[in-house]
Tab-separated table of C-alpha atoms in Angstrom:
chain	number	residue	atom	x	y	z
A	731	MET	CA	-7.480	192.347	143.754
A	732	SER	CA	-6.575	192.817	147.399
A	733	ILE	CA	-5.963	190.169	149.967
A	734	LYS	CA	-7.311	190.826	153.394
A	735	ILE	CA	-5.356	189.470	156.322
A	736	ASN	CA	-6.689	190.116	159.710
A	737	LYS	CA	-4.405	190.856	162.655
A	738	LYS	CA	-5.197	187.578	164.405
A	739	SER	CA	-4.067	185.481	161.439
A	740	LEU	CA	-0.918	187.552	160.982
A	741	PHE	CA	-0.066	187.141	164.663
A	742	LYS	CA	-0.544	183.349	164.442
A	743	ILE	CA	1.738	183.165	161.402
A	744	ILE	CA	4.451	185.205	163.163
A	745	VAL	CA	4.224	183.037	166.306
A	746	CYS	CA	4.460	179.856	164.212
A	747	LEU	CA	7.503	181.163	162.307
A	748	PHE	CA	9.145	182.184	165.573
A	749	ALA	CA	8.500	178.705	167.050
A	750	VAL	CA	9.989	177.051	163.959
A	751	VAL	CA	13.137	179.231	164.131
A	752	VAL	CA	13.579	178.582	167.862
A	753	GLY	CA	13.017	174.858	167.294
A	754	LEU	CA	15.667	174.797	164.561
A	755	PHE	CA	18.168	176.506	166.872
A	756	VAL	CA	17.442	173.985	169.631
A	757	VAL	CA	17.873	171.047	167.236
A	758	LEU	CA	21.101	172.560	165.867
A	759	PHE	CA	22.473	173.161	169.382
A	760	LEU	CA	21.644	169.615	170.525
A	761	GLY	CA	23.040	168.149	167.321
A	762	LEU	CA	26.325	169.986	167.742
A	763	ARG	CA	26.456	168.970	171.401
A	764	LEU	CA	26.138	165.316	170.423
A	765	LEU	CA	28.794	165.613	167.711
A	766	VAL	CA	31.398	167.204	169.991
A	767	PRO	CA	32.813	164.514	172.262
A	768	THR	CA	32.956	164.993	176.010
A	769	VAL	CA	36.508	165.290	177.310
A	770	TYR	CA	37.249	164.591	180.969
A	771	LYS	CA	40.513	165.961	182.342
A	772	ASN	CA	39.582	166.598	185.947
A	773	THR	CA	40.504	163.606	188.108
A	774	LYS	CA	37.329	164.194	190.121
A	775	ASP	CA	35.497	162.979	186.989
A	776	TYR	CA	37.400	159.675	186.856
A	777	LYS	CA	34.424	157.501	187.867
A	778	LEU	CA	32.181	159.370	185.428
A	779	CYS	CA	34.745	158.732	182.699
A	780	LEU	CA	34.864	154.997	183.390
A	781	ASP	CA	31.076	154.792	183.607
A	782	SER	CA	30.821	156.497	180.198
A	783	VAL	CA	33.020	154.030	178.290
A	784	PHE	CA	30.893	151.809	176.035
A	785	TYR	CA	33.082	148.676	176.137
A	786	LYS	CA	33.502	148.095	179.878
A	787	SER	CA	35.561	144.934	179.371
A	788	ASP	CA	38.278	147.002	177.670
A	789	ILE	CA	38.886	149.078	180.794
A	790	GLU	CA	38.852	146.325	183.423
A	791	HIS	CA	42.592	146.814	183.978
A	792	PHE	CA	42.041	150.419	185.135
A	793	PRO	CA	41.832	150.903	188.895
A	794	LYS	CA	38.278	151.337	190.193
A	795	THR	CA	39.449	154.440	192.067
A	796	ILE	CA	42.629	156.450	191.935
A	797	PRO	CA	44.850	155.368	194.837
A	798	ASN	CA	45.164	157.879	197.677
A	799	SER	CA	48.944	157.541	197.561
A	800	ALA	CA	49.117	158.535	193.871
A	801	ASP	CA	50.893	161.793	192.989
A	802	GLU	CA	50.969	163.844	189.798
A	803	VAL	CA	47.696	162.295	188.641
A	804	LYS	CA	46.632	163.134	185.090
A	805	LEU	CA	43.490	162.010	183.291
A	806	TYR	CA	42.532	162.358	179.658
A	807	CYS	CA	39.267	160.697	178.734
A	808	ILE	CA	37.121	160.792	175.619
A	809	PRO	CA	34.764	157.890	176.297
A	810	GLY	CA	32.849	158.085	173.005
A	811	THR	CA	29.079	158.273	172.853
A	812	TYR	CA	28.026	155.276	170.777
A	813	GLU	CA	29.269	151.837	169.857
A	814	LEU	CA	30.904	153.094	166.654
A	815	ASP	CA	32.656	156.132	168.150
A	816	GLY	CA	36.328	156.139	168.930
A	817	ALA	CA	37.476	156.407	172.528
A	818	LEU	CA	40.631	157.291	174.417
A	819	VAL	CA	41.247	156.900	178.137
A	820	LEU	CA	44.625	157.651	179.690
A	821	LEU	CA	45.339	157.688	183.416
A	822	LYS	CA	48.880	158.425	184.599
A	823	PHE	CA	50.225	158.854	188.088
A	824	LYS	CA	53.354	158.562	190.164
A	825	ILE	CA	53.298	155.835	192.823
A	826	ASP	CA	55.580	153.428	194.665
A	827	LYS	CA	57.233	150.436	193.023
A	828	ALA	CA	55.261	147.921	195.125
A	829	TYR	CA	51.963	149.192	193.691
A	830	ILE	CA	53.292	148.968	190.120
A	831	GLU	CA	54.645	145.448	190.608
A	832	LYS	CA	51.306	144.363	192.101
A	833	GLU	CA	49.434	145.802	189.082
A	834	LEU	CA	51.723	143.980	186.666
A	835	SER	CA	51.188	140.705	188.521
A	836	GLN	CA	47.381	141.006	188.433
A	837	HIS	CA	46.973	141.067	184.657
A	838	GLN	CA	47.748	138.797	181.725
A	839	PHE	CA	49.842	140.477	179.022
A	840	LEU	CA	50.732	139.457	175.478
A	841	ASN	CA	54.297	140.542	176.124
A	842	SER	CA	54.672	139.611	179.794
A	843	ASN	CA	58.336	138.654	179.322
A	844	THR	CA	59.304	142.179	178.247
A	845	ARG	CA	61.645	143.820	180.744
A	846	VAL	CA	60.840	147.280	182.054
A	847	GLY	CA	63.169	149.711	180.314
A	848	THR	CA	63.082	147.847	177.001
A	849	VAL	CA	62.999	150.182	173.993
A	850	GLN	CA	59.893	149.420	171.964
A	851	LYS	CA	58.773	150.492	168.504
A	852	ILE	CA	55.636	152.563	169.121
A	853	TYR	CA	53.006	153.096	166.439
A	854	ASN	CA	50.750	155.570	168.234
A	855	MET	CA	50.511	156.409	171.898
A	856	PRO	CA	49.141	159.873	172.658
A	857	SER	CA	50.615	159.859	176.172
A	858	GLU	CA	51.542	163.540	175.838
A	859	PHE	CA	47.901	164.252	176.741
A	860	VAL	CA	48.811	163.222	180.291
A	861	GLY	CA	52.271	164.743	180.276
A	862	ILE	CA	54.590	161.828	179.599
A	863	ASP	CA	56.718	161.062	176.540
A	864	ASN	CA	55.586	157.790	174.950
A	865	THR	CA	59.187	156.619	174.523
A	866	LYS	CA	59.834	156.858	178.278
A	867	LEU	CA	57.572	153.898	179.029
A	868	THR	CA	57.597	150.153	178.527
A	869	TYR	CA	54.160	149.005	177.383
A	870	PHE	CA	52.491	145.805	178.507
A	871	VAL	CA	49.562	144.868	176.291
A	872	ILE	CA	46.508	143.238	177.859
A	873	ASN	CA	46.009	139.710	176.538
A	874	ASN	CA	42.582	139.898	174.895
A	875	LYS	CA	41.118	139.029	171.501
A	876	GLU	CA	41.373	142.540	170.023
A	877	ASN	CA	45.013	142.986	171.007
A	878	TYR	CA	45.984	139.424	170.098
A	879	ASN	CA	44.639	139.759	166.547
A	880	GLU	CA	46.339	143.086	165.866
A	881	ASN	CA	49.360	143.513	163.583
A	882	GLU	CA	52.711	144.106	165.270
A	883	GLU	CA	53.101	147.412	163.419
A	884	TYR	CA	50.293	148.907	165.525
A	885	PHE	CA	51.981	148.251	168.884
A	886	PRO	CA	51.016	148.951	171.713
A	887	TYR	CA	47.545	148.208	170.362
A	888	PHE	CA	44.494	149.218	172.336
A	889	THR	CA	44.578	148.312	176.025
A	890	GLY	CA	47.364	147.998	178.514
A	891	ILE	CA	49.708	149.503	181.042
A	892	GLY	CA	52.871	151.532	180.559
A	893	ILE	CA	55.654	151.679	183.164
A	894	ASP	CA	58.651	154.009	183.290
A	895	LYS	CA	62.097	152.439	183.712
A	896	ASN	CA	62.414	153.645	187.322
A	897	PHE	CA	59.100	152.054	188.397
A	898	GLU	CA	57.783	155.475	189.459
A	899	TYR	CA	55.034	156.148	186.903
A	900	ILE	CA	52.210	154.000	185.633
A	901	LEU	CA	50.015	154.738	182.618
A	902	TYR	CA	46.763	152.888	182.083
A	903	TYR	CA	45.559	153.191	178.510
A	904	TYR	CA	42.577	152.325	176.364
A	905	ILE	CA	42.513	153.369	172.726
A	906	LYS	CA	39.595	152.551	170.443
A	907	PRO	CA	40.096	154.036	166.997
A	908	ASP	CA	37.067	155.297	165.059
């Protein structure tokens, strides 16, 4: 018993198998691309970072643009890709005291009576991503529902501003755990 396969049929089978293999590689590549979060570190991507954050209301305290007078600017941004993803946005820069005082006066904080330079018990603040030790800052937590309902042990919660004791550095932060 012999099976006859003509060349045309064999060619079609090979082309179909090749298309399936290529398709699987494309799907695998796109799947991996979606699973690996985008990380923005270049300050030129700051606007793109902010535009990519899912919960816009959580980043309203961030400046719309980085001030021209800012020095030593560092950005670390993982905006997340979907509603359920975690996110982390940190923006640190050196700037004059007047700018920092103006920023503090423009926002409502849960701990607005805290004095700059106060030692605080920090649960988790990955500020080393932007080159500053988390214990060198005083954190002011934005007064919103998510922060208000959080347990004290998780301070400085999810959104706010950190200031160094000399009023030289400001850190805007947004942390959304997975």
